[in-house]
XYZ file of C-alpha atoms in Angstrom:
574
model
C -74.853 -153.507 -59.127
C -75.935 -150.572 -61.146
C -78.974 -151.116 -60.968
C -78.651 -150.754 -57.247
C -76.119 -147.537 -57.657
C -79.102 -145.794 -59.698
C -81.266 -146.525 -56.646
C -79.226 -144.923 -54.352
C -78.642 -142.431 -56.678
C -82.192 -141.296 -56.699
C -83.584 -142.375 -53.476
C -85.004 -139.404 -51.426
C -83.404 -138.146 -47.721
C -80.895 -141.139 -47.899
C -77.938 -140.576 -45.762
C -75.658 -140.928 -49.074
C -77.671 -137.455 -50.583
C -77.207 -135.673 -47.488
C -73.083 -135.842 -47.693
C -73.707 -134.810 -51.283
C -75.723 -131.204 -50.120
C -73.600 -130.796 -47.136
C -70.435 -129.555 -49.338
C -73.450 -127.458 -51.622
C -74.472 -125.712 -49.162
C -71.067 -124.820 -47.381
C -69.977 -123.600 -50.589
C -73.197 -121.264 -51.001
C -72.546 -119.802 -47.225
C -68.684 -118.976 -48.561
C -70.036 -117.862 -51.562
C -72.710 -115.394 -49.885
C -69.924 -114.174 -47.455
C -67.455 -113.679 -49.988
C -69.871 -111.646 -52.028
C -70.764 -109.902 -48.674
C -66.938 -108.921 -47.902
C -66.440 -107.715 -51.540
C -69.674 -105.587 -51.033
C -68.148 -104.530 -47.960
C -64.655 -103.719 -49.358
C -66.233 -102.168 -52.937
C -68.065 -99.646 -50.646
C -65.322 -98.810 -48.338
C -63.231 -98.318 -51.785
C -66.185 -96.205 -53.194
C -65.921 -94.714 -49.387
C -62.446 -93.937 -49.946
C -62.343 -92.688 -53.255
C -65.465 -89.871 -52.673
C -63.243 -88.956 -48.964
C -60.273 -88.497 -51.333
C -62.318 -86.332 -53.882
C -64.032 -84.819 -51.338
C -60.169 -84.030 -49.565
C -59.091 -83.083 -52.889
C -61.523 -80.952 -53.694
C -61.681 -78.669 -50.650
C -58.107 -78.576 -50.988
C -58.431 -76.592 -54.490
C -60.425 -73.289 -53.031
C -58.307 -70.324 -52.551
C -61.196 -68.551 -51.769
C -62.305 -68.721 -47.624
C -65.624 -68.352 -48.144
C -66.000 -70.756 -51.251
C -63.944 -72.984 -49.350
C -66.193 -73.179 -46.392
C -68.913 -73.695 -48.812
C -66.774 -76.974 -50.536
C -66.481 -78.636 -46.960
C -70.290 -78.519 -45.908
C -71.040 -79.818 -48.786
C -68.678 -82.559 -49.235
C -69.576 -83.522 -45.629
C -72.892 -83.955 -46.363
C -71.952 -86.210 -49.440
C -69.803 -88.354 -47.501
C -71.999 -89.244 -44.486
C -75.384 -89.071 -46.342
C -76.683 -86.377 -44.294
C -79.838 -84.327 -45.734
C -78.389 -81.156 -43.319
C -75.176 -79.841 -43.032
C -73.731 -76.509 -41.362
C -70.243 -74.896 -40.720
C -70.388 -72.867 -37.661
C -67.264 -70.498 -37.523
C -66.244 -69.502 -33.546
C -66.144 -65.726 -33.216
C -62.735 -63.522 -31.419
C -64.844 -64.305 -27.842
C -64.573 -67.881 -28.198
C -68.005 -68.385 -27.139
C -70.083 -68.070 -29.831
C -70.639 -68.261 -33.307
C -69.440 -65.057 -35.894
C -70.657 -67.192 -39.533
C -72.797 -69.823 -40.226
C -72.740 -71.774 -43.652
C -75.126 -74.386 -44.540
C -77.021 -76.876 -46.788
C -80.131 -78.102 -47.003
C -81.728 -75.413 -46.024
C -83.660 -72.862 -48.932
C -83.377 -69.104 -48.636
C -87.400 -69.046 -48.053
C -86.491 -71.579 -45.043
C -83.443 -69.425 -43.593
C -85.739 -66.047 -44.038
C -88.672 -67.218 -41.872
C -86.222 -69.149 -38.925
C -84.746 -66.048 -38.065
C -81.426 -64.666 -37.380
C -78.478 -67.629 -37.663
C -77.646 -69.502 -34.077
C -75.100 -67.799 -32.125
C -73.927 -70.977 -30.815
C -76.349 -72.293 -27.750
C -77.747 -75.957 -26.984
C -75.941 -78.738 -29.218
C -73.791 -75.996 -31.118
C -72.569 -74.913 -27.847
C -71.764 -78.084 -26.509
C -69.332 -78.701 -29.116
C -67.535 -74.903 -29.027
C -66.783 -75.601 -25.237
C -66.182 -79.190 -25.244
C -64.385 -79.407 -29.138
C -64.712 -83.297 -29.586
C -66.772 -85.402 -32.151
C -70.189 -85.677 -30.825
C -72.856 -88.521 -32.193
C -76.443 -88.698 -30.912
C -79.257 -90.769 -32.029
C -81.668 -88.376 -31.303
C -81.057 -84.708 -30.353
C -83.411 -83.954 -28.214
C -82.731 -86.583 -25.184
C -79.243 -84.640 -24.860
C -79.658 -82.538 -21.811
C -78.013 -79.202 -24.103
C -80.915 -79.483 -26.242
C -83.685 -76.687 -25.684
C -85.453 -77.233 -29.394
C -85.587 -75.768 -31.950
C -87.107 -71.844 -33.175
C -90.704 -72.164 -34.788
C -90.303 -73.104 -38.644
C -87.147 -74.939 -38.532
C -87.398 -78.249 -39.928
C -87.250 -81.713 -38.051
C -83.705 -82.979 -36.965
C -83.164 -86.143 -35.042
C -80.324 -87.778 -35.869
C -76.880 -85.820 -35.118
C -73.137 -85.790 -35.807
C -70.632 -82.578 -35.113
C -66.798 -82.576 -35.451
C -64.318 -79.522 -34.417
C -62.356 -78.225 -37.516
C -59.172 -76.817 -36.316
C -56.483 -74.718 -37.727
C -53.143 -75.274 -36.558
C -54.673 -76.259 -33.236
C -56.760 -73.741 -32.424
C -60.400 -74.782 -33.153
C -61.912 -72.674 -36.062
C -65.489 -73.659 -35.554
C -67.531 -77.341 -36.040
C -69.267 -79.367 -38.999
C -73.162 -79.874 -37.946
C -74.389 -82.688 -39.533
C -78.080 -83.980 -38.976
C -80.729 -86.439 -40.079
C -78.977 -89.615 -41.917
C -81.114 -90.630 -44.790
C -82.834 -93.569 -45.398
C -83.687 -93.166 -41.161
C -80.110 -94.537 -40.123
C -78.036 -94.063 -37.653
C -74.541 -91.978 -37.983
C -72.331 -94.584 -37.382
C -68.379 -94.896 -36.242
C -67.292 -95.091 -39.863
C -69.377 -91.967 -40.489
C -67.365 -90.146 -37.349
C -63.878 -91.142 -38.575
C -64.542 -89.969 -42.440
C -65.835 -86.900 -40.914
C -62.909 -86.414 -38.417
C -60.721 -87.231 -41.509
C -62.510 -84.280 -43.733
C -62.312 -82.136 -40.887
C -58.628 -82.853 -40.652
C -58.235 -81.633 -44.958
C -60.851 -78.703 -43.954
C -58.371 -77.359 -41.589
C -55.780 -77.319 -44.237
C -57.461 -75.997 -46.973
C -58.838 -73.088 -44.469
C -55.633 -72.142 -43.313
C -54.194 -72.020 -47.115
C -57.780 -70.138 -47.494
C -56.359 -67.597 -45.030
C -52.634 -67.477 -46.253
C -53.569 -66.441 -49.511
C -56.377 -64.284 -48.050
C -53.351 -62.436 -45.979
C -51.297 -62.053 -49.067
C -53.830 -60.814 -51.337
C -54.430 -58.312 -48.679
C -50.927 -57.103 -48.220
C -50.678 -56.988 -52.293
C -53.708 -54.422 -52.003
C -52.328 -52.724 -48.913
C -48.923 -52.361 -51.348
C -50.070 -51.506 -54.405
C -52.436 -48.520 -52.937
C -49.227 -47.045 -50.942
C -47.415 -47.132 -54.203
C -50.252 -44.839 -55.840
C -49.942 -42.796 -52.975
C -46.621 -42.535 -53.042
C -46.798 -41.709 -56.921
C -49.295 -39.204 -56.130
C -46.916 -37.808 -53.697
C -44.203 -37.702 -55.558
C -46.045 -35.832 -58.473
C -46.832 -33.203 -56.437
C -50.631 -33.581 -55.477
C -52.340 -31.495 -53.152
C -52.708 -32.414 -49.081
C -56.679 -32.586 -49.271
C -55.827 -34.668 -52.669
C -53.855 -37.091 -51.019
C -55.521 -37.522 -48.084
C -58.908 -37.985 -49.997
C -57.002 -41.065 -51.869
C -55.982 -42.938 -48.446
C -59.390 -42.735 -47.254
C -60.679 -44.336 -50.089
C -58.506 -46.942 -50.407
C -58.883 -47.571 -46.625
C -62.404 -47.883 -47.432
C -62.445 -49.976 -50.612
C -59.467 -52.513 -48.872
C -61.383 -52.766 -45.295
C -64.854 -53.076 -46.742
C -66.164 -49.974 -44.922
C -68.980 -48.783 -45.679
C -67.687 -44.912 -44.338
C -64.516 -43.503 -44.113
C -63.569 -40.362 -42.014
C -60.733 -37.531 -42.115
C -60.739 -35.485 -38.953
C -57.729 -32.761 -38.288
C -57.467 -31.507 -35.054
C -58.448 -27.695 -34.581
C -55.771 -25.240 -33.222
C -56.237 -24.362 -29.374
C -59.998 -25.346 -29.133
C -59.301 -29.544 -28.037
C -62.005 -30.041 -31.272
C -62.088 -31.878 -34.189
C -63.269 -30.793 -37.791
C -64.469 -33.523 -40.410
C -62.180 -32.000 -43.217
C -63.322 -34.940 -45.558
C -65.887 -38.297 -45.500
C -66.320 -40.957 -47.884
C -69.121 -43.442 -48.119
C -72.496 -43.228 -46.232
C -73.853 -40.569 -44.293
C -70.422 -38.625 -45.487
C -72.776 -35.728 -46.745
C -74.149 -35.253 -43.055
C -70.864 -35.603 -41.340
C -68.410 -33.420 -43.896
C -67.325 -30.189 -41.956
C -68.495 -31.315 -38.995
C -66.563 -29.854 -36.019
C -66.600 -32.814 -33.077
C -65.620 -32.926 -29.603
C -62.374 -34.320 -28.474
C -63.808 -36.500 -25.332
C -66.297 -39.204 -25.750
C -65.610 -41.033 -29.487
C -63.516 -43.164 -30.750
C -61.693 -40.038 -32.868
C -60.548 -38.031 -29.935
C -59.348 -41.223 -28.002
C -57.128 -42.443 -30.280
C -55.550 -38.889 -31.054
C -54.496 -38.634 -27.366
C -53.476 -42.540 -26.848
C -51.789 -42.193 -30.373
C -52.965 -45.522 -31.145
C -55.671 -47.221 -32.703
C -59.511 -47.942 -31.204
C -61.743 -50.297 -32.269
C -65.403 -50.376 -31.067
C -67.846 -53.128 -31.975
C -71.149 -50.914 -31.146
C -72.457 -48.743 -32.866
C -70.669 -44.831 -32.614
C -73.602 -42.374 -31.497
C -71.690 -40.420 -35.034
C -73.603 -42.893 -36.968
C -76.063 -45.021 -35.655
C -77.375 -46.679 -38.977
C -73.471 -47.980 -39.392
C -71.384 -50.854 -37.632
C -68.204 -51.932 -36.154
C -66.012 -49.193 -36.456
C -61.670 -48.214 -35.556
C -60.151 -44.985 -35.645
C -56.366 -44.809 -36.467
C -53.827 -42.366 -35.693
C -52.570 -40.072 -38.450
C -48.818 -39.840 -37.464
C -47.040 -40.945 -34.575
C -43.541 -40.248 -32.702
C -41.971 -36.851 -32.443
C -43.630 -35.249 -34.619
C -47.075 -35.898 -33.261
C -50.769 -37.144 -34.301
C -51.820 -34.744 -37.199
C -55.057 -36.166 -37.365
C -57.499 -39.290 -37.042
C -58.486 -41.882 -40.135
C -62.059 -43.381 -38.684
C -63.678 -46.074 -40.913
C -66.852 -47.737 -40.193
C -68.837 -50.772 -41.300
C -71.712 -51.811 -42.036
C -74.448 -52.729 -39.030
C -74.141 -56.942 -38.866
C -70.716 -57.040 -40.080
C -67.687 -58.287 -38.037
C -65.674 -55.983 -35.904
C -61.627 -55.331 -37.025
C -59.349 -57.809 -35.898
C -55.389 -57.066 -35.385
C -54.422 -58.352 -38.646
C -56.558 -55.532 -40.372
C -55.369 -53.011 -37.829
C -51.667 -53.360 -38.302
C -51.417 -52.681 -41.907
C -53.607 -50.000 -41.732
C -51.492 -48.396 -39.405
C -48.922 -48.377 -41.549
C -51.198 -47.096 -44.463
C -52.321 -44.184 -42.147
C -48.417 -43.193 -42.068
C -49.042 -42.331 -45.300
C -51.281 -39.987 -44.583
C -49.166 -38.123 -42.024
C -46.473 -38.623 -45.214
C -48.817 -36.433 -47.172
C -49.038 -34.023 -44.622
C -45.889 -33.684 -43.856
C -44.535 -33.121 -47.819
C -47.642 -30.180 -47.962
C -46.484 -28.715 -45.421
C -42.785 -28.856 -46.479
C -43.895 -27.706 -49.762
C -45.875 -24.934 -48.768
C -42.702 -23.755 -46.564
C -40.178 -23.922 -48.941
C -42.956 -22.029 -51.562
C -43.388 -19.475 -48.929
C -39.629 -18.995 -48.488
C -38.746 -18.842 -51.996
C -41.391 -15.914 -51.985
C -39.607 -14.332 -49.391
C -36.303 -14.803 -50.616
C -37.495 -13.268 -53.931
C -39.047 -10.123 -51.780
C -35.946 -9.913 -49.989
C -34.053 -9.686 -53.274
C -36.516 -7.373 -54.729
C -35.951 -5.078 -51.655
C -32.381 -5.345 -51.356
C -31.583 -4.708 -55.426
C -34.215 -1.229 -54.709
C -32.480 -0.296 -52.375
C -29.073 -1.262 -53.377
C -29.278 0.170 -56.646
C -32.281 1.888 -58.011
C -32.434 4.039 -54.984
C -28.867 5.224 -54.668
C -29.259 5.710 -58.543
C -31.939 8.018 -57.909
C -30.390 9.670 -54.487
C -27.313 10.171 -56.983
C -29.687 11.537 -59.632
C -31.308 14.217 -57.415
C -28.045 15.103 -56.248
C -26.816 15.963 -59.619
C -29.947 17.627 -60.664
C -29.860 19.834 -57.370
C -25.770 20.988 -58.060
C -26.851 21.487 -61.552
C -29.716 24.048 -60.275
C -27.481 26.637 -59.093
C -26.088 27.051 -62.837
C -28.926 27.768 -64.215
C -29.948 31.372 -64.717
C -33.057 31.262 -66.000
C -35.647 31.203 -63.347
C -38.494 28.550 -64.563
C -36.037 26.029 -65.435
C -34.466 26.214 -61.950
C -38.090 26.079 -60.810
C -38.859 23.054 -62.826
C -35.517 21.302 -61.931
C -36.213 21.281 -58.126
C -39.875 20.232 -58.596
C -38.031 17.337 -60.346
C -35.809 16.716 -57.614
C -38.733 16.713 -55.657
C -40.229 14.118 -57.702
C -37.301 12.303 -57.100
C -37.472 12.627 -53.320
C -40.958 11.055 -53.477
C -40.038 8.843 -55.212
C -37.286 7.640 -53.024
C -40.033 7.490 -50.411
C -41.908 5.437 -52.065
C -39.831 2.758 -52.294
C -38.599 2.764 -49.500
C -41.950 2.149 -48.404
C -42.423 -0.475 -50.830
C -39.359 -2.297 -49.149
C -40.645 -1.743 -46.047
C -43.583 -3.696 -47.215
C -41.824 -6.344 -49.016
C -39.654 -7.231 -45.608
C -42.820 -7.743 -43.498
C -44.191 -11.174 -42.878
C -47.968 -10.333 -42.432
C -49.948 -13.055 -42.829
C -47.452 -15.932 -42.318
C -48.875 -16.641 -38.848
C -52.061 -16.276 -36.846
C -54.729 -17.905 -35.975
C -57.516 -18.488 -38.625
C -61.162 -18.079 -39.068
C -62.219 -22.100 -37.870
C -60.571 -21.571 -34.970
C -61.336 -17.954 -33.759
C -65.395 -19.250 -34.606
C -65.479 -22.706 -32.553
C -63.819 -20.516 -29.613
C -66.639 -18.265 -29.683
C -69.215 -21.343 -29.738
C -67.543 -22.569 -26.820
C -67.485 -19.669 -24.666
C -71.146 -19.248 -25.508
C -72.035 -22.432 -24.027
C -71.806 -21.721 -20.279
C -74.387 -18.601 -21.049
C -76.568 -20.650 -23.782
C -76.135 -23.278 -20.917
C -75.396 -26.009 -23.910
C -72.850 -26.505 -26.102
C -74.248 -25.697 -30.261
C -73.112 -27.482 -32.814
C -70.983 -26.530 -35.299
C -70.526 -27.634 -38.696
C -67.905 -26.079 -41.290
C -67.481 -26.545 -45.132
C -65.098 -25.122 -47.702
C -61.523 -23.115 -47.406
C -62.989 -21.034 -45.002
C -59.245 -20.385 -43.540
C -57.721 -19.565 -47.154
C -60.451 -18.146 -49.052
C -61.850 -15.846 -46.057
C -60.029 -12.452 -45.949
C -58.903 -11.342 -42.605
C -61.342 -8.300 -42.232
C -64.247 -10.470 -43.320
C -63.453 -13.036 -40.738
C -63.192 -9.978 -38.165
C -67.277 -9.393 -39.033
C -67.882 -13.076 -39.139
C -66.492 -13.506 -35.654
C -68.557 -10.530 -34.330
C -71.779 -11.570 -35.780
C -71.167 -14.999 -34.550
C -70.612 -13.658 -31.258
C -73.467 -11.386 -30.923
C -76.036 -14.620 -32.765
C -74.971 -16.605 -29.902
C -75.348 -13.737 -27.517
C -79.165 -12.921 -28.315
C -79.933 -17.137 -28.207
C -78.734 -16.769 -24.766
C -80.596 -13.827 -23.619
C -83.425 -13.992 -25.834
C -84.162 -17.332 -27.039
C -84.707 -19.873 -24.199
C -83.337 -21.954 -26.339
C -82.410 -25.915 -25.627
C -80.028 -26.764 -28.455
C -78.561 -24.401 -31.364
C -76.702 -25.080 -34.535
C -74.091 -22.949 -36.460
C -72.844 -23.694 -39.925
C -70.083 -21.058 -41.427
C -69.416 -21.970 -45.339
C -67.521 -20.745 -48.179
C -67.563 -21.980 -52.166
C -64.807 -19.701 -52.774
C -67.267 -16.837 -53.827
C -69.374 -16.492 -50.659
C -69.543 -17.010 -46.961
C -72.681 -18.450 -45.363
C -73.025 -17.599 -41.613
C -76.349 -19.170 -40.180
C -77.399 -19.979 -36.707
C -80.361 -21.780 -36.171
C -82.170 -22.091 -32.317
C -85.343 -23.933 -31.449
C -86.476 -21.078 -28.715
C -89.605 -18.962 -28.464
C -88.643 -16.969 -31.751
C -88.160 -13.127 -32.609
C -91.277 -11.598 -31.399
C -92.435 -9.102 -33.611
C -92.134 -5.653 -31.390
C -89.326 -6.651 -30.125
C -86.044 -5.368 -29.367
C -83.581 -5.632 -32.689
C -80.706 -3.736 -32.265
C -78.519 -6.799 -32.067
C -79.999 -7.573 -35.701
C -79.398 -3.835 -36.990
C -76.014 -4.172 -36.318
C -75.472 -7.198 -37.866
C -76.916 -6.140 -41.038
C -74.779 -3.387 -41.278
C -72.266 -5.266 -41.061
C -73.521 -7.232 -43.957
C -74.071 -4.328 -45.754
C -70.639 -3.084 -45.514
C -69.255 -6.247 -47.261
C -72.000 -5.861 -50.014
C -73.988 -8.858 -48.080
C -76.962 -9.097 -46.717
C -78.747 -10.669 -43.317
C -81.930 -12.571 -43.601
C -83.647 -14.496 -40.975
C -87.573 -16.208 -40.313
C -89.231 -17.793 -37.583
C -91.110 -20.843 -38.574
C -94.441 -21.180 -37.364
C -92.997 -24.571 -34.818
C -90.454 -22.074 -33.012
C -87.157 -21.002 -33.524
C -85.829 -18.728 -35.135
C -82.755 -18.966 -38.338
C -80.469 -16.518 -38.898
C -78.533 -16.453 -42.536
C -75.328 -14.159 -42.761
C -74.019 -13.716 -46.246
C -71.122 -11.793 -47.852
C -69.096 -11.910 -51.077
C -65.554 -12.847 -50.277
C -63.847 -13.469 -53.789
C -64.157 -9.715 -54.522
C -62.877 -8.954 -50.387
């Protein structure tokens, strides 16, 4: 009976071998499927784990645009994808204001062109903000290709990122590797990143918002320091704009002051680039951004570029000062061409930081009031203790002299007694006129030189047939004495005149500056020139005039036409 066992045990395809295997190879199939499901589940844990680090680690940038960075790349980790983009939805809704990505080099980027705007595919998913999975891009009826030099992209996946339910913008992710397939797995991580992304944007923004308003603070408390110490108007003023610039990332930023009964605008100070070509400018009040928001009294933004500066950007202008007491003046910043255009949230504290401007004003002006009254209090005192007392002490003193005179015989010291009453009569006179002069406001009011000039330019225009430009630089209002702005305004006046009549001129320009120590009248024309027998009265007079200041007139015609005229005269010596 063994014998016969070991036969069976040995024998070849016997039924008894067969039930052996059977169990074998059941066990094998369990084995390979349990193996299979432990793959499975080790990858979704590794799966897991990387969406988790990935979740965790956008969730760590405070910074937006380091954060935006963290999520493309993270979703291009997760799903395996060799390209990966952020597209961030302008203000419009409708297309695309930033564009991050990976995969891509610089060299790459540089010879595609300009980033999409958000057309084709990218479009799809801005008006139709669902997850969106294609096996090959080009069979979608959005797709219109691609721009020469961009690289190969089948294989597509894109998923909205929203913010507190408003859609931010979409991940782009294309061409699996290894030549799969974006799967369902590969949409629901993605969707679940997106999900964190939205989070970690917002937070992005939060502390954005309150870095900003720490900035916005801390600059109106060195303003209000500034203030407080007793710095200057132009001082001031020159510190907001500044720190308007540096918080806004403007590339320029503009002071214009409105100029008393001409409806014009003078650049009294600029910041940044092109400031050297617009400082002293005078500009009209219609057709800018400056002169609309003085009259709405509210702010004006303007995504184009400002015919001011057409190398610059996106640009607002903000109301110095509102409510009863009026718009003193405009704060006009400008960035740079390509950048975005100010949203609200930049607008409204810089509103309030442009108060602070009209704060400044408001203290100079109060200060230089209550300076100017405690010089005329003083005069008044001045005058009122002369006359009070030193003048009835000398009235009393002649009297006493003169009833003295008539006791005393001898004849020159009578004489010399009544010259000294005399004296004393004269002397009486001439403090009285000193009072006099003391009790007279000259000076306190008027209208000044920048004002009296850019009338003149504008009532030139209808006979010039144009209106000049006009540019103006320095204290010309404080540091220009009354009767040299008299001469100034006549020469101006008669300039214009002989462009008009002489020139046939199609544009003119007038600068009128002052360092202080000089005054620089010149008016330039591009008309037919001075000929050289012609009439130059109109030039005689005005270099008398010079002459009478201890300036002088000077003037050329180049040989391209036109003709410059330079008016200078000392003014510190006036």
């Amino acid at each position: 009976m063994s014998r016969v066992r070991g036969c069976r045990g040995v024998r070849v395809g016997s039924p008894e071998e067969a039930r052996v295997r059977l169990p074998q190879l059941r066990l094998d199939e369990l084995l390979e499927e349990l193996q299979a499901r432990l793959d499975a589940a080790r990858g979704t844990r590794d799966r897991v784990h990387s969406l988790l680090e990935a979740v965790l680690s956008v969730g760590r940038e405070l910074d937006l645009e380091q954060a935006l960075f963290s999520i493309v790349e993270a979703a291009a980790a997760l799903v395996d994808a060799e390209y990966a983009a952020l597209g961030v939805i302008g203000p419009d809704g409708r297309r695309l204001s930033a564009f991050h990505t990976i995969g891509v080099s610089a060299e790459q980027i540089a010879r595609i062109g300009p980033y999409p705007e958000g057309h084709g595919i990218l479009g799809e998913l801005i008006h139709h903000p669902e997850p969106l999975r294609l096996a090959k891009i080009s069979d979608h009826p959005a797709s219109y290709g691609f721009p020469p030099h961009h690289p190969p992209m089948n294989t597509f996946l894109g998923v909205p990122i929203r913010v507190r339910e408003q859609v931010f913008g979409n991940l782009y992710l294309t061409e699996k590797r290894g030549g799969a397939q974006f799967d369902e797995e590969d949409v629901s991580v993605t969707a679940t990143l997106a999900v964190a992304a939205g989070v970690a944007i917002d937070n992005a923004r939060l502390y954005a918002e309150s870095r900003l308003r720490e900035r916005w603070l801390g600059a109106n408390t060195e303003i209000t320091h500034r203030l407080m110490s007793g710095g200057g108007q132009s001082e001031v003023l020159g510190l907001i704009a500044e720190r308007a610039r540096d918080i806004t990332g403007s590339a320029l930023a503009v002071v214009a002051m409105p100029m008393e009964d001409t409806g014009s605008f003078t650049v009294e100070l600029a910041l940044g680039r092109e400031a050297d070509a617009l400082r002293g400018l005078v500009l009209p009040a219609e057709g800018g951004p400056i002169g609309a928001a003085f009259t709405r009294g509210a702010a004006v933004t303007s995504a184009e570029r400002l015919s001011l500066v057409p190398s610059l950007g996106p640009s607002v202008a903000v109301p110095v000062g509102t409510g009863a007491d009026g718009v003193r003046g405009v704060l006009l910043l400008v960035r740079e061409a390509g950048r975005v255009a100010f949203t609200d949230k930049e607008i409204e504290p810089l509103q309030v930081f442009a108060a602070q401007a009209a704060i400044a004003m408001e203290l100079a002006e109060r200060r230089r009031d209550a300076e100017e009254i405690a010089v005329l209090k003083d005069r008044d005192r001045i005058a009122r203790d002369l006359h009070d007392l030193a003048i009835q002490r000398l009235f009393a003193t002649g009297m006493t002299l003169q009833s003295a005179g008539r006791f005393i015989e001898h004849s020159e010291a009578s004489e010399r007694v009544l010259r000294a009453v005399d004296d004393l009569d004269e002397t009486i006179k001439l403090i009285r006129s000193t009072i006099f002069g003391l009790q007279t406001r000259e000076g306190t009011t008027g209208t000044g030189l920048r004002a009296r000039a850019v009338r003149v330019a504008g009532e030139a225009a209808v006979a010039l047939g144009f209106a000049p430009g006009f540019r103006m630089e320095g204290l010309i209002d404080t540091d220009v004495p009354k009767e040299v702005a008299d001469h100034v305004v006549a020469v101006l006046s008669e300039a214009l005149t002989n462009v008009a009549r002489h020139a046939r001129a199609t544009g003119a320009e007038v600068s009128l500056a002052t360092d202080g120590r000089e005054l620089v009248l010149t008016v330039r024309d591009d008309g037919v020139g001075i000929p050289a027998q012609g009439r130059r009265s109109g030039l005689r007079n005005m270099a008398e005039r010079a002459r009478e200041l201890g300036g002088r007139l000077e003037w050329e015609c180049p040989d391209g036409g036109g003709t410059t005229l330079v008016w200078r005269v000392p003014v510190s010596a006036a």
